[in-house]
mmCIF file of C-alpha atoms and ligand atoms in Angstrom:
data_model
loop_
_atom_site.group_PDB
_atom_site.id
_atom_site.type_symbol
_atom_site.label_atom_id
_atom_site.label_comp_id
_atom_site.label_asym_id
_atom_site.label_seq_id
_atom_site.Cartn_x
_atom_site.Cartn_y
_atom_site.Cartn_z
ATOM 1 C CA UNK F 1 -23.208 13.705 -12.434
ATOM 2 C CA UNK F 2 -22.927 13.739 -8.408
ATOM 3 C CA UNK F 3 -19.723 12.520 -7.686
ATOM 4 C CA UNK F 4 -18.792 10.703 -4.263
ATOM 5 C CA UNK F 5 -15.174 11.223 -2.849
ATOM 6 C CA UNK F 6 -13.684 8.157 -1.123
ATOM 7 C CA UNK F 7 -13.182 9.338 2.409
ATOM 8 C CA UNK F 8 -10.018 7.262 3.099
ATOM 9 C CA UNK F 9 -9.182 9.525 6.460
ATOM 10 C CA UNK F 10 -11.969 8.476 7.653
ATOM 11 C CA UNK F 11 -12.130 4.917 6.826
ATOM 12 C CA UNK F 12 -8.852 4.924 8.395
ATOM 13 C CA UNK F 13 -9.570 5.755 11.897
ATOM 14 C CA UNK F 14 -12.317 3.501 11.480
ATOM 15 C CA UNK F 15 -9.932 0.543 10.876
ATOM 16 C CA UNK F 16 -7.657 2.023 13.351
ATOM 17 C CA UNK F 17 -10.032 1.381 16.067
ATOM 18 C CA UNK F 18 -10.577 -2.336 15.043
ATOM 19 C CA UNK F 19 -6.935 -2.707 15.055
ATOM 20 C CA UNK F 20 -6.843 -1.567 18.792
ATOM 21 C CA UNK F 21 -9.747 -3.185 19.709
ATOM 22 C CA UNK F 22 -7.964 -6.793 18.272
ATOM 23 C CA UNK F 23 -5.197 -5.849 19.898
ATOM 24 C CA UNK F 24 -6.923 -5.580 23.350
ATOM 25 C CA UNK F 25 -9.440 -8.667 22.613
ATOM 26 C CA UNK F 26 -6.615 -11.104 21.430
ATOM 27 C CA UNK F 27 -3.213 -9.937 22.236
ATOM 28 C CA UNK F 28 -3.783 -7.462 25.915
ATOM 29 C CA UNK F 29 -5.849 -9.371 27.473
ATOM 30 C CA UNK F 30 -4.520 -12.922 26.202
ATOM 31 C CA UNK F 31 -0.935 -11.366 28.267
ATOM 32 C CA UNK F 32 1.009 -11.667 25.234
ATOM 33 C CA UNK F 33 3.506 -8.833 23.777
ATOM 34 C CA UNK F 34 2.234 -5.955 22.058
ATOM 35 C CA UNK F 35 2.357 -6.183 18.225
ATOM 36 C CA UNK F 36 6.096 -4.677 17.117
ATOM 37 C CA UNK F 37 7.028 -3.654 14.032
ATOM 38 C CA UNK F 38 10.845 -2.950 13.209
ATOM 39 C CA UNK F 39 11.616 -0.304 9.936
ATOM 40 C CA UNK F 40 14.848 -0.212 8.184
ATOM 41 C CA UNK F 41 15.601 2.848 6.763
ATOM 42 C CA UNK F 42 18.726 4.042 4.728
ATOM 43 C CA UNK F 43 20.064 7.402 3.475
ATOM 44 C CA UNK F 44 18.998 10.506 3.523
ATOM 45 C CA UNK F 45 15.569 10.658 0.923
ATOM 46 C CA UNK F 46 13.204 13.420 2.723
ATOM 47 C CA UNK F 47 10.006 11.293 1.427
ATOM 48 C CA UNK F 48 11.154 7.959 3.105
ATOM 49 C CA UNK F 49 12.083 9.862 6.334
ATOM 50 C CA UNK F 50 9.025 11.564 6.445
ATOM 51 C CA UNK F 51 6.850 8.459 5.723
ATOM 52 C CA UNK F 52 8.530 6.643 8.237
ATOM 53 C CA UNK F 53 8.098 9.283 11.111
ATOM 54 C CA UNK F 54 4.387 9.301 10.133
ATOM 55 C CA UNK F 55 4.821 5.254 10.027
ATOM 56 C CA UNK F 56 6.258 5.426 13.375
ATOM 57 C CA UNK F 57 3.974 7.619 14.796
ATOM 58 C CA UNK F 58 0.679 5.653 14.015
ATOM 59 C CA UNK F 59 2.602 2.863 15.890
ATOM 60 C CA UNK F 60 2.271 4.768 18.800
ATOM 61 C CA UNK F 61 -1.345 6.095 18.689
ATOM 62 C CA UNK F 62 -2.307 2.648 18.352
ATOM 63 C CA UNK F 63 -0.494 0.728 20.212
ATOM 64 C CA UNK F 64 2.416 -1.431 18.397
ATOM 65 C CA UNK F 65 5.410 -0.989 19.329
ATOM 66 C CA UNK F 66 7.820 0.201 16.473
ATOM 67 C CA UNK F 67 12.558 0.432 16.454
ATOM 68 C CA UNK F 68 13.546 1.742 13.729
ATOM 69 C CA UNK F 69 16.941 1.449 12.344
ATOM 70 C CA UNK F 70 18.158 3.875 10.654
ATOM 71 C CA UNK F 71 21.385 3.426 8.482
ATOM 72 C CA UNK F 72 22.919 5.894 7.322
ATOM 73 C CA UNK F 73 23.980 7.651 3.610
ATOM 74 C CA UNK F 74 26.670 4.865 1.206
ATOM 75 C CA UNK F 75 25.780 2.503 3.699
ATOM 76 C CA UNK F 76 26.935 -1.163 2.275
ATOM 77 C CA UNK F 77 24.711 -3.547 1.061
ATOM 78 C CA UNK F 78 26.376 -6.260 3.619
ATOM 79 C CA UNK F 79 25.443 -3.970 6.591
ATOM 80 C CA UNK F 80 21.749 -3.609 5.160
ATOM 81 C CA UNK F 81 21.564 -7.586 4.851
ATOM 82 C CA UNK F 82 22.846 -7.860 8.630
ATOM 83 C CA UNK F 83 20.514 -5.563 9.394
ATOM 84 C CA UNK F 84 17.413 -7.687 8.273
ATOM 85 C CA UNK F 85 19.125 -10.945 9.003
ATOM 86 C CA UNK F 86 18.901 -9.583 12.837
ATOM 87 C CA UNK F 87 15.011 -8.907 12.554
ATOM 88 C CA UNK F 88 14.478 -12.358 10.723
ATOM 89 C CA UNK F 89 16.379 -13.519 13.723
ATOM 90 C CA UNK F 90 14.612 -11.535 16.686
ATOM 91 C CA UNK F 91 11.628 -13.300 18.164
ATOM 92 C CA UNK F 92 10.375 -9.985 19.971
ATOM 93 C CA UNK F 93 10.066 -8.608 15.868
ATOM 94 C CA UNK F 94 6.413 -9.218 14.695
ATOM 95 C CA UNK F 95 6.793 -7.623 11.432
ATOM 96 C CA UNK F 96 9.299 -5.390 10.017
ATOM 97 C CA UNK F 97 10.069 -3.739 6.690
ATOM 98 C CA UNK F 98 12.791 -2.019 4.573
ATOM 99 C CA UNK F 99 12.020 1.551 3.569
ATOM 100 C CA UNK F 100 11.984 2.463 -0.473
ATOM 101 C CA UNK F 101 13.564 3.080 -2.845
ATOM 102 C CA UNK F 102 17.183 2.082 -1.821
ATOM 103 C CA UNK F 103 20.516 3.819 -2.845
ATOM 104 C CA UNK F 104 21.150 3.291 -5.712
ATOM 105 C CA UNK F 105 24.570 0.884 -5.702
ATOM 106 C CA UNK F 106 21.735 -1.320 -3.237
ATOM 107 C CA UNK F 107 20.185 -3.844 -5.472
ATOM 108 C CA UNK F 108 16.451 -4.132 -3.779
ATOM 109 C CA UNK F 109 16.154 -7.253 -5.604
ATOM 110 C CA UNK F 110 18.477 -8.488 -3.196
ATOM 111 C CA UNK F 111 17.044 -6.892 -0.272
ATOM 112 C CA UNK F 112 14.016 -8.197 -0.356
ATOM 113 C CA UNK F 113 14.612 -11.349 -1.091
ATOM 114 C CA UNK F 114 16.437 -11.526 2.099
ATOM 115 C CA UNK F 115 13.507 -10.899 4.311
ATOM 116 C CA UNK F 116 11.774 -13.578 5.557
ATOM 117 C CA UNK F 117 8.071 -13.720 4.353
ATOM 118 C CA UNK F 118 6.985 -14.316 7.564
ATOM 119 C CA UNK F 119 7.665 -11.116 8.768
ATOM 120 C CA UNK F 120 7.150 -9.314 5.242
ATOM 121 C CA UNK F 121 4.454 -7.116 6.099
ATOM 122 C CA UNK F 122 4.836 -4.831 2.674
ATOM 123 C CA UNK F 123 4.119 -8.237 1.389
ATOM 124 C CA UNK F 124 7.110 -7.309 -1.501
ATOM 125 C CA UNK F 125 8.871 -10.684 -1.089
ATOM 126 C CA UNK F 126 8.162 -13.127 -3.751
ATOM 127 C CA UNK F 127 6.697 -15.871 -2.042
ATOM 128 C CA UNK F 128 3.481 -13.424 -0.525
ATOM 129 C CA UNK F 129 3.609 -11.957 -3.801
ATOM 130 C CA UNK F 130 3.261 -14.932 -5.748
ATOM 131 C CA UNK F 131 0.710 -16.601 -2.781
ATOM 132 C CA UNK F 132 -1.656 -13.539 -3.471
ATOM 133 C CA UNK F 133 -1.099 -14.067 -7.219
ATOM 134 C CA UNK F 134 -2.307 -17.437 -6.380
ATOM 135 C CA UNK F 135 -4.993 -17.208 -4.036
ATOM 136 C CA UNK F 136 -3.401 -18.325 -1.420
ATOM 137 C CA UNK F 137 -3.563 -16.041 2.116
ATOM 138 C CA UNK F 138 -0.429 -13.992 2.678
ATOM 139 C CA UNK F 139 0.353 -10.137 3.356
ATOM 140 C CA UNK F 140 -1.156 -8.065 0.717
ATOM 141 C CA UNK F 141 0.910 -4.828 -0.398
ATOM 142 C CA UNK F 142 -1.063 -2.203 1.837
ATOM 143 C CA UNK F 143 -1.705 0.255 -1.237
ATOM 144 C CA UNK F 144 -3.467 -2.859 -3.005
ATOM 145 C CA UNK F 145 -5.133 -3.694 0.094
ATOM 146 C CA UNK F 146 -5.982 -0.082 0.968
ATOM 147 C CA UNK F 147 -7.297 0.493 -2.332
ATOM 148 C CA UNK F 148 -9.614 -2.580 -2.159
ATOM 149 C CA UNK F 149 -10.797 -1.872 1.859
ATOM 150 C CA UNK F 150 -11.516 1.462 0.317
ATOM 151 C CA UNK F 151 -14.361 -0.103 -2.259
ATOM 152 C CA UNK F 152 -15.826 -3.162 -0.035
ATOM 153 C CA UNK F 153 -16.433 -0.567 2.776
ATOM 154 C CA UNK F 154 -18.201 1.448 0.207
ATOM 155 C CA UNK F 155 -19.963 -1.102 -0.815
ATOM 156 C CA UNK F 156 -18.903 -0.732 -4.526
ATOM 157 C CA UNK F 157 -19.226 -4.048 -6.147
ATOM 158 C CA UNK F 158 -16.298 -5.090 -8.925
ATOM 159 C CA UNK F 159 -17.144 -8.037 -9.291
ATOM 160 C CA UNK F 160 -18.162 -8.202 -13.473
ATOM 161 C CA UNK F 161 -16.104 -4.523 -13.697
ATOM 162 C CA UNK F 162 -13.413 -3.888 -16.334
ATOM 163 C CA UNK F 163 -10.881 -2.730 -13.941
ATOM 164 C CA UNK F 164 -8.198 -0.657 -15.926
ATOM 165 C CA UNK F 165 -4.884 -0.160 -14.003
ATOM 166 C CA UNK F 166 -2.491 2.935 -14.894
ATOM 167 C CA UNK F 167 0.950 1.534 -13.885
ATOM 168 C CA UNK F 168 3.081 -1.996 -13.383
ATOM 169 C CA UNK F 169 4.599 -0.906 -10.600
ATOM 170 C CA UNK F 170 5.642 -3.885 -8.473
ATOM 171 C CA UNK F 171 4.107 -1.519 -5.316
ATOM 172 C CA UNK F 172 1.030 -0.621 -6.286
ATOM 173 C CA UNK F 173 0.180 -1.435 -10.153
ATOM 174 C CA UNK F 174 0.996 -4.530 -10.524
ATOM 175 C CA UNK F 175 -0.121 -6.386 -7.259
ATOM 176 C CA UNK F 176 -3.768 -4.022 -7.585
ATOM 177 C CA UNK F 177 -3.996 -5.612 -11.433
ATOM 178 C CA UNK F 178 -3.909 -9.267 -9.533
ATOM 179 C CA UNK F 179 -5.781 -8.706 -6.647
ATOM 180 C CA UNK F 180 -9.095 -6.720 -9.091
ATOM 181 C CA UNK F 181 -8.950 -9.934 -11.274
ATOM 182 C CA UNK F 182 -8.573 -12.676 -8.519
ATOM 183 C CA UNK F 183 -11.536 -15.369 -7.672
ATOM 184 C CA UNK F 184 -13.112 -13.393 -5.025
ATOM 185 C CA UNK F 185 -15.521 -11.560 -4.040
ATOM 186 C CA UNK F 186 -13.501 -8.278 -3.776
ATOM 187 C CA UNK F 187 -12.253 -9.374 -6.965
ATOM 188 C CA UNK F 188 -12.963 -10.852 -10.084
ATOM 189 C CA UNK F 189 -13.405 -8.169 -12.327
ATOM 190 C CA UNK F 190 -12.079 -8.140 -15.637
ATOM 191 C CA UNK F 191 -8.831 -6.238 -15.736
ATOM 192 C CA UNK F 192 -6.152 -4.464 -18.080
ATOM 193 C CA UNK F 193 -2.986 -3.215 -16.675
ATOM 194 C CA UNK F 194 -2.008 -0.425 -18.975
ATOM 195 C CA UNK F 195 2.202 1.470 -18.822
ATOM 196 C CA UNK F 196 3.736 3.708 -20.457
ATOM 197 C CA UNK F 197 4.582 1.303 -23.444
ATOM 198 C CA UNK F 198 0.710 1.555 -23.445
ATOM 199 C CA UNK F 199 -0.844 3.184 -27.493
ATOM 200 C CA UNK F 200 -3.959 5.561 -26.819
ATOM 201 C CA UNK F 201 -4.550 4.697 -23.029
ATOM 202 C CA UNK F 202 -8.064 6.277 -23.119
ATOM 203 C CA UNK F 203 -8.882 4.007 -25.770
ATOM 204 C CA UNK F 204 -9.138 1.626 -22.576
ATOM 205 C CA UNK F 205 -9.882 4.018 -20.006
ATOM 206 C CA UNK F 206 -12.732 4.864 -21.634
ATOM 207 C CA UNK F 207 -14.236 1.919 -21.300
ATOM 208 C CA UNK F 208 -13.388 1.251 -18.110
ATOM 209 C CA UNK F 209 -15.961 0.822 -14.920
ATOM 210 C CA UNK F 210 -13.415 0.959 -12.421
ATOM 211 C CA UNK F 211 -9.745 3.239 -13.438
ATOM 212 C CA UNK F 212 -6.808 2.849 -10.819
ATOM 213 C CA UNK F 213 -3.712 5.849 -11.937
ATOM 214 C CA UNK F 214 -0.581 4.791 -10.276
ATOM 215 C CA UNK F 215 2.113 6.954 -12.833
ATOM 216 C CA UNK F 216 3.312 9.550 -10.804
ATOM 217 C CA UNK F 217 2.338 12.037 -12.782
ATOM 218 C CA UNK F 218 0.291 15.206 -11.918
ATOM 219 C CA UNK F 219 -2.934 15.208 -12.615
ATOM 220 C CA UNK F 220 -2.658 12.681 -15.928
ATOM 221 C CA UNK F 221 -6.092 11.414 -15.657
ATOM 222 C CA UNK F 222 -8.272 13.790 -17.102
ATOM 223 C CA UNK F 223 -12.215 14.053 -17.670
ATOM 224 C CA UNK F 224 -12.426 13.550 -21.757
ATOM 225 C CA UNK F 225 -10.257 9.862 -20.714
ATOM 226 C CA UNK F 226 -13.462 8.830 -18.882
ATOM 227 C CA UNK F 227 -16.813 7.433 -18.775
ATOM 228 C CA UNK F 228 -19.956 9.079 -17.333
ATOM 229 C CA UNK F 229 -19.942 7.037 -13.877
ATOM 230 C CA UNK F 230 -17.135 5.353 -13.534
ATOM 231 C CA UNK F 231 -15.506 4.771 -10.541
ATOM 232 C CA UNK F 232 -11.924 6.317 -10.552
ATOM 233 C CA UNK F 233 -9.090 5.322 -7.384
ATOM 234 C CA UNK F 234 -6.004 8.091 -7.691
ATOM 235 C CA UNK F 235 -2.672 7.143 -5.981
ATOM 236 C CA UNK F 236 -0.361 9.781 -7.050
ATOM 237 C CA UNK F 237 1.651 11.885 -4.458
ATOM 238 C CA UNK F 238 3.085 14.521 -6.155
ATOM 239 C CA UNK F 239 4.171 17.169 -4.940
ATOM 240 C CA UNK F 240 3.321 20.422 -7.685
ATOM 241 C CA UNK F 241 6.625 22.991 -8.232
ATOM 242 C CA UNK F 242 6.500 25.721 -6.597
ATOM 243 C CA UNK F 243 3.954 24.976 -4.072
ATOM 244 C CA UNK F 244 3.606 23.227 -0.525
ATOM 245 C CA UNK F 245 0.557 21.314 -2.177
ATOM 246 C CA UNK F 246 0.312 17.610 -3.021
ATOM 247 C CA UNK F 247 -1.314 16.336 -6.451
ATOM 248 C CA UNK F 248 -2.624 13.221 -7.522
ATOM 249 C CA UNK F 249 -2.040 11.639 -10.817
ATOM 250 C CA UNK F 250 -5.662 12.552 -11.348
ATOM 251 C CA UNK F 251 -6.942 15.954 -12.513
ATOM 252 C CA UNK F 252 -9.623 16.392 -10.177
ATOM 253 C CA UNK F 253 -11.258 18.968 -10.929
ATOM 254 C CA UNK F 254 -11.582 17.638 -14.527
ATOM 255 C CA UNK F 255 -13.142 14.187 -12.733
ATOM 256 C CA UNK F 256 -15.095 15.311 -11.039
ATOM 257 C CA UNK F 257 -18.794 16.007 -11.626
ATOM 258 C CA UNK F 258 -18.434 12.552 -14.283
ATOM 259 C CA UNK F 259 -16.713 10.144 -12.078
ATOM 260 C CA UNK F 260 -19.632 8.489 -9.664
ATOM 261 C CA UNK F 261 -17.010 7.444 -7.653
ATOM 262 C CA UNK F 262 -13.683 9.569 -6.814
ATOM 263 C CA UNK F 263 -10.691 9.393 -4.455
ATOM 264 C CA UNK F 264 -9.397 12.494 -3.131
ATOM 265 C CA UNK F 265 -5.592 13.534 -2.670
ATOM 266 C CA UNK F 266 -4.814 14.195 -0.321
ATOM 267 C CA UNK F 267 -7.154 12.104 1.895
ATOM 268 C CA UNK F 268 -7.867 8.776 -0.222
ATOM 269 C CA UNK F 269 -5.673 6.394 -0.458
ATOM 270 C CA UNK F 270 -2.520 7.378 1.310
ATOM 271 C CA UNK F 271 -4.576 7.240 4.924
ATOM 272 C CA UNK F 272 -5.335 3.691 3.430
ATOM 273 C CA UNK F 273 -1.901 2.461 2.439
ATOM 274 C CA UNK F 274 -0.404 3.603 5.916
ATOM 275 C CA UNK F 275 -3.687 1.695 8.395
ATOM 276 C CA UNK F 276 -2.836 -1.483 6.153
ATOM 277 C CA UNK F 277 0.817 -1.795 7.078
ATOM 278 C CA UNK F 278 -0.902 -1.497 10.707
ATOM 279 C CA UNK F 279 -3.049 -4.428 9.761
ATOM 280 C CA UNK F 280 -0.572 -6.746 8.714
ATOM 281 C CA UNK F 281 1.915 -6.095 11.927
ATOM 282 C CA UNK F 282 -0.900 -6.857 13.943
ATOM 283 C CA UNK F 283 -1.546 -10.075 11.373
ATOM 284 C CA UNK F 284 1.880 -10.884 11.872
ATOM 285 C CA UNK F 285 1.249 -10.409 15.729
ATOM 286 C CA UNK F 286 -1.896 -12.679 15.887
ATOM 287 C CA UNK F 287 0.218 -15.490 13.356
ATOM 288 C CA UNK F 288 3.039 -16.272 16.478
ATOM 289 C CA UNK F 289 3.709 -19.122 16.893
ATOM 290 C CA UNK F 290 6.555 -18.554 20.258
ATOM 291 C CA UNK F 291 3.013 -18.304 22.600
ATOM 292 C CA UNK F 292 0.787 -19.905 23.556
ATOM 293 C CA UNK F 293 -3.443 -19.206 23.124
HETATM 294 P P1 NAD Y 1 6.621 4.157 -9.833
HETATM 295 O O1 NAD Y 1 7.686 4.915 -10.725
HETATM 296 O O2 NAD Y 1 7.325 2.463 -9.904
HETATM 297 O O3 NAD Y 1 5.463 3.610 -11.956
HETATM 298 C C1 NAD Y 1 4.953 4.376 -12.464
HETATM 299 C C2 NAD Y 1 4.510 3.525 -13.401
HETATM 300 O O4 NAD Y 1 3.892 4.467 -14.404
HETATM 301 C C3 NAD Y 1 5.007 2.977 -14.227
HETATM 302 O O5 NAD Y 1 5.027 1.114 -14.423
HETATM 303 C C4 NAD Y 1 4.948 3.479 -15.613
HETATM 304 O O6 NAD Y 1 4.938 2.064 -16.569
HETATM 305 C C5 NAD Y 1 3.760 3.944 -15.509
HETATM 306 N N1 NAD Y 1 3.964 4.780 -16.342
HETATM 307 C C6 NAD Y 1 4.563 5.962 -16.540
HETATM 308 N N2 NAD Y 1 4.042 6.687 -17.814
HETATM 309 C C7 NAD Y 1 3.577 6.291 -18.155
HETATM 310 C C8 NAD Y 1 2.501 6.984 -19.176
HETATM 311 N N3 NAD Y 1 2.718 7.763 -19.921
HETATM 312 N N4 NAD Y 1 1.277 6.491 -19.638
HETATM 313 C C9 NAD Y 1 1.208 5.215 -18.538
HETATM 314 N N5 NAD Y 1 1.803 4.652 -18.162
HETATM 315 C C10 NAD Y 1 2.781 5.232 -17.428
HETATM 316 O O7 NAD Y 1 5.472 4.293 -9.426
HETATM 317 P P2 NAD Y 1 4.969 3.949 -8.068
HETATM 318 O O8 NAD Y 1 5.257 3.730 -6.856
HETATM 319 O O9 NAD Y 1 3.340 2.817 -8.358
HETATM 320 O O10 NAD Y 1 3.998 5.241 -7.363
HETATM 321 C C11 NAD Y 1 2.831 6.086 -8.604
HETATM 322 C C12 NAD Y 1 2.729 6.758 -8.131
HETATM 323 O O11 NAD Y 1 2.006 6.923 -6.715
HETATM 324 C C13 NAD Y 1 3.559 8.464 -7.450
HETATM 325 O O12 NAD Y 1 2.933 9.442 -7.618
HETATM 326 C C14 NAD Y 1 3.955 7.709 -5.727
HETATM 327 O O13 NAD Y 1 4.161 8.895 -4.850
HETATM 328 C C15 NAD Y 1 2.397 7.135 -5.962
HETATM 329 N N6 NAD Y 1 2.032 6.060 -4.179
HETATM 330 C C16 NAD Y 1 1.103 6.248 -3.442
HETATM 331 C C17 NAD Y 1 0.812 5.945 -2.588
HETATM 332 C C18 NAD Y 1 -0.042 6.090 -1.503
HETATM 333 O O14 NAD Y 1 -0.280 5.057 -0.449
HETATM 334 N N7 NAD Y 1 -1.163 6.723 -2.012
HETATM 335 C C19 NAD Y 1 1.811 4.389 -2.458
HETATM 336 C C20 NAD Y 1 2.476 3.970 -3.599
HETATM 337 C C21 NAD Y 1 3.001 5.456 -4.555
#
C-alpha cells in the first residue's frame, strides 16, 4: 500500500503564516499590544530547557513576545505559586505555561489548579479540561489540537471511524480521546482508550481505523498490530540509546507500506504541538478584555 506521510513541518509553517497574518490584521493594525506568552521553567531538566528554548524562538519568529521565569533546582512550591500568581495578575501577560514535568517535591495538581483558566494556554487546568469534555469553547491541549488539525487539514474524515488511542496521559492520550469522540465534524469517532492495563492491545489496534500512539516506548506499535489502510499517528519522542536520533512510538518501517497515512518522527506531531501553543496564545490575546476594538 502507498503510505502517505503526514507532514507536520510543512503544515506548521502554513499555520504560523496564518497566525502572523491574524496578529497583523486583528492586533497590530488595531494598535493593540502584541500577544505575550509567559513561561515558567523550574529546575534543570535538559529536555525541558530545550523545549522552552524552542518555544521562545518560535515566539520570536512569529511576533509573539515571551517572558521566561526560570526558578532554580529545589525551588520551593510556595515560590512557584508566587510566580504563577504574578503571571495571573499581570495584565500584560495574555497566557502562560508552567513547563512540565515538575520536580517530585512539587504538587503538580496544586500548580495547575493555581493557573488562571483564562491564561491557561496549555489547556491543562480542570476548568478547561472539563469544558473540552463538555464540548464548550476552551483552550485545548496543544498536542491533541495539533493531531486534530493534522487530520483535518489533510482532509482525513474522522466521523464514524474507530479510533484506538494508546496511552491515557493528561497531556496527550486522555485529551485526544475526548476530542476524537466529541460531537463535532472533527470528532464523532468511536474511541477505545487503551493503556498499560489493557491486555492484548493488538486485539484493539487490529480493528482500528485510526491509531494514536502516545506511550513513550520506542517502536511500540508494529506493522503486524494494525489492519491494512489504517491511519497511524505517532506521538512518541524517545531518544535512541547510543544514538542522537529521535525515535517514535511506532515501528516506522513495519507500519510504512501497510498504513494509509502515517506521521513521521521527527516532523509529524512535534511541530504541530509547538505551533498550537502559539495559536492558543493568539486566542488568549484576542480574548483580552482590557482593550477596546
Ligand atoms: P506518559 O508517560 O505520561 O503516559 C504514557 C501512557 O502510556 C500511560 O498512560 C500508560 O498507561 C501508557 N502505557 C505505558 N506502557 C504501556 C503499554 N505497555 N501498553 C499500553 N499502554 C502503555 O507519556 P506522555 O506524556 O503521554 O508521552 C508519551 C510519548 O509522547 C512520549 O514519548 C513523549 O515524549 C511524547 N510526547 C510527544 C509530544 C509531541 O508533541 N510529539 C507531546 C507530548 C508527549
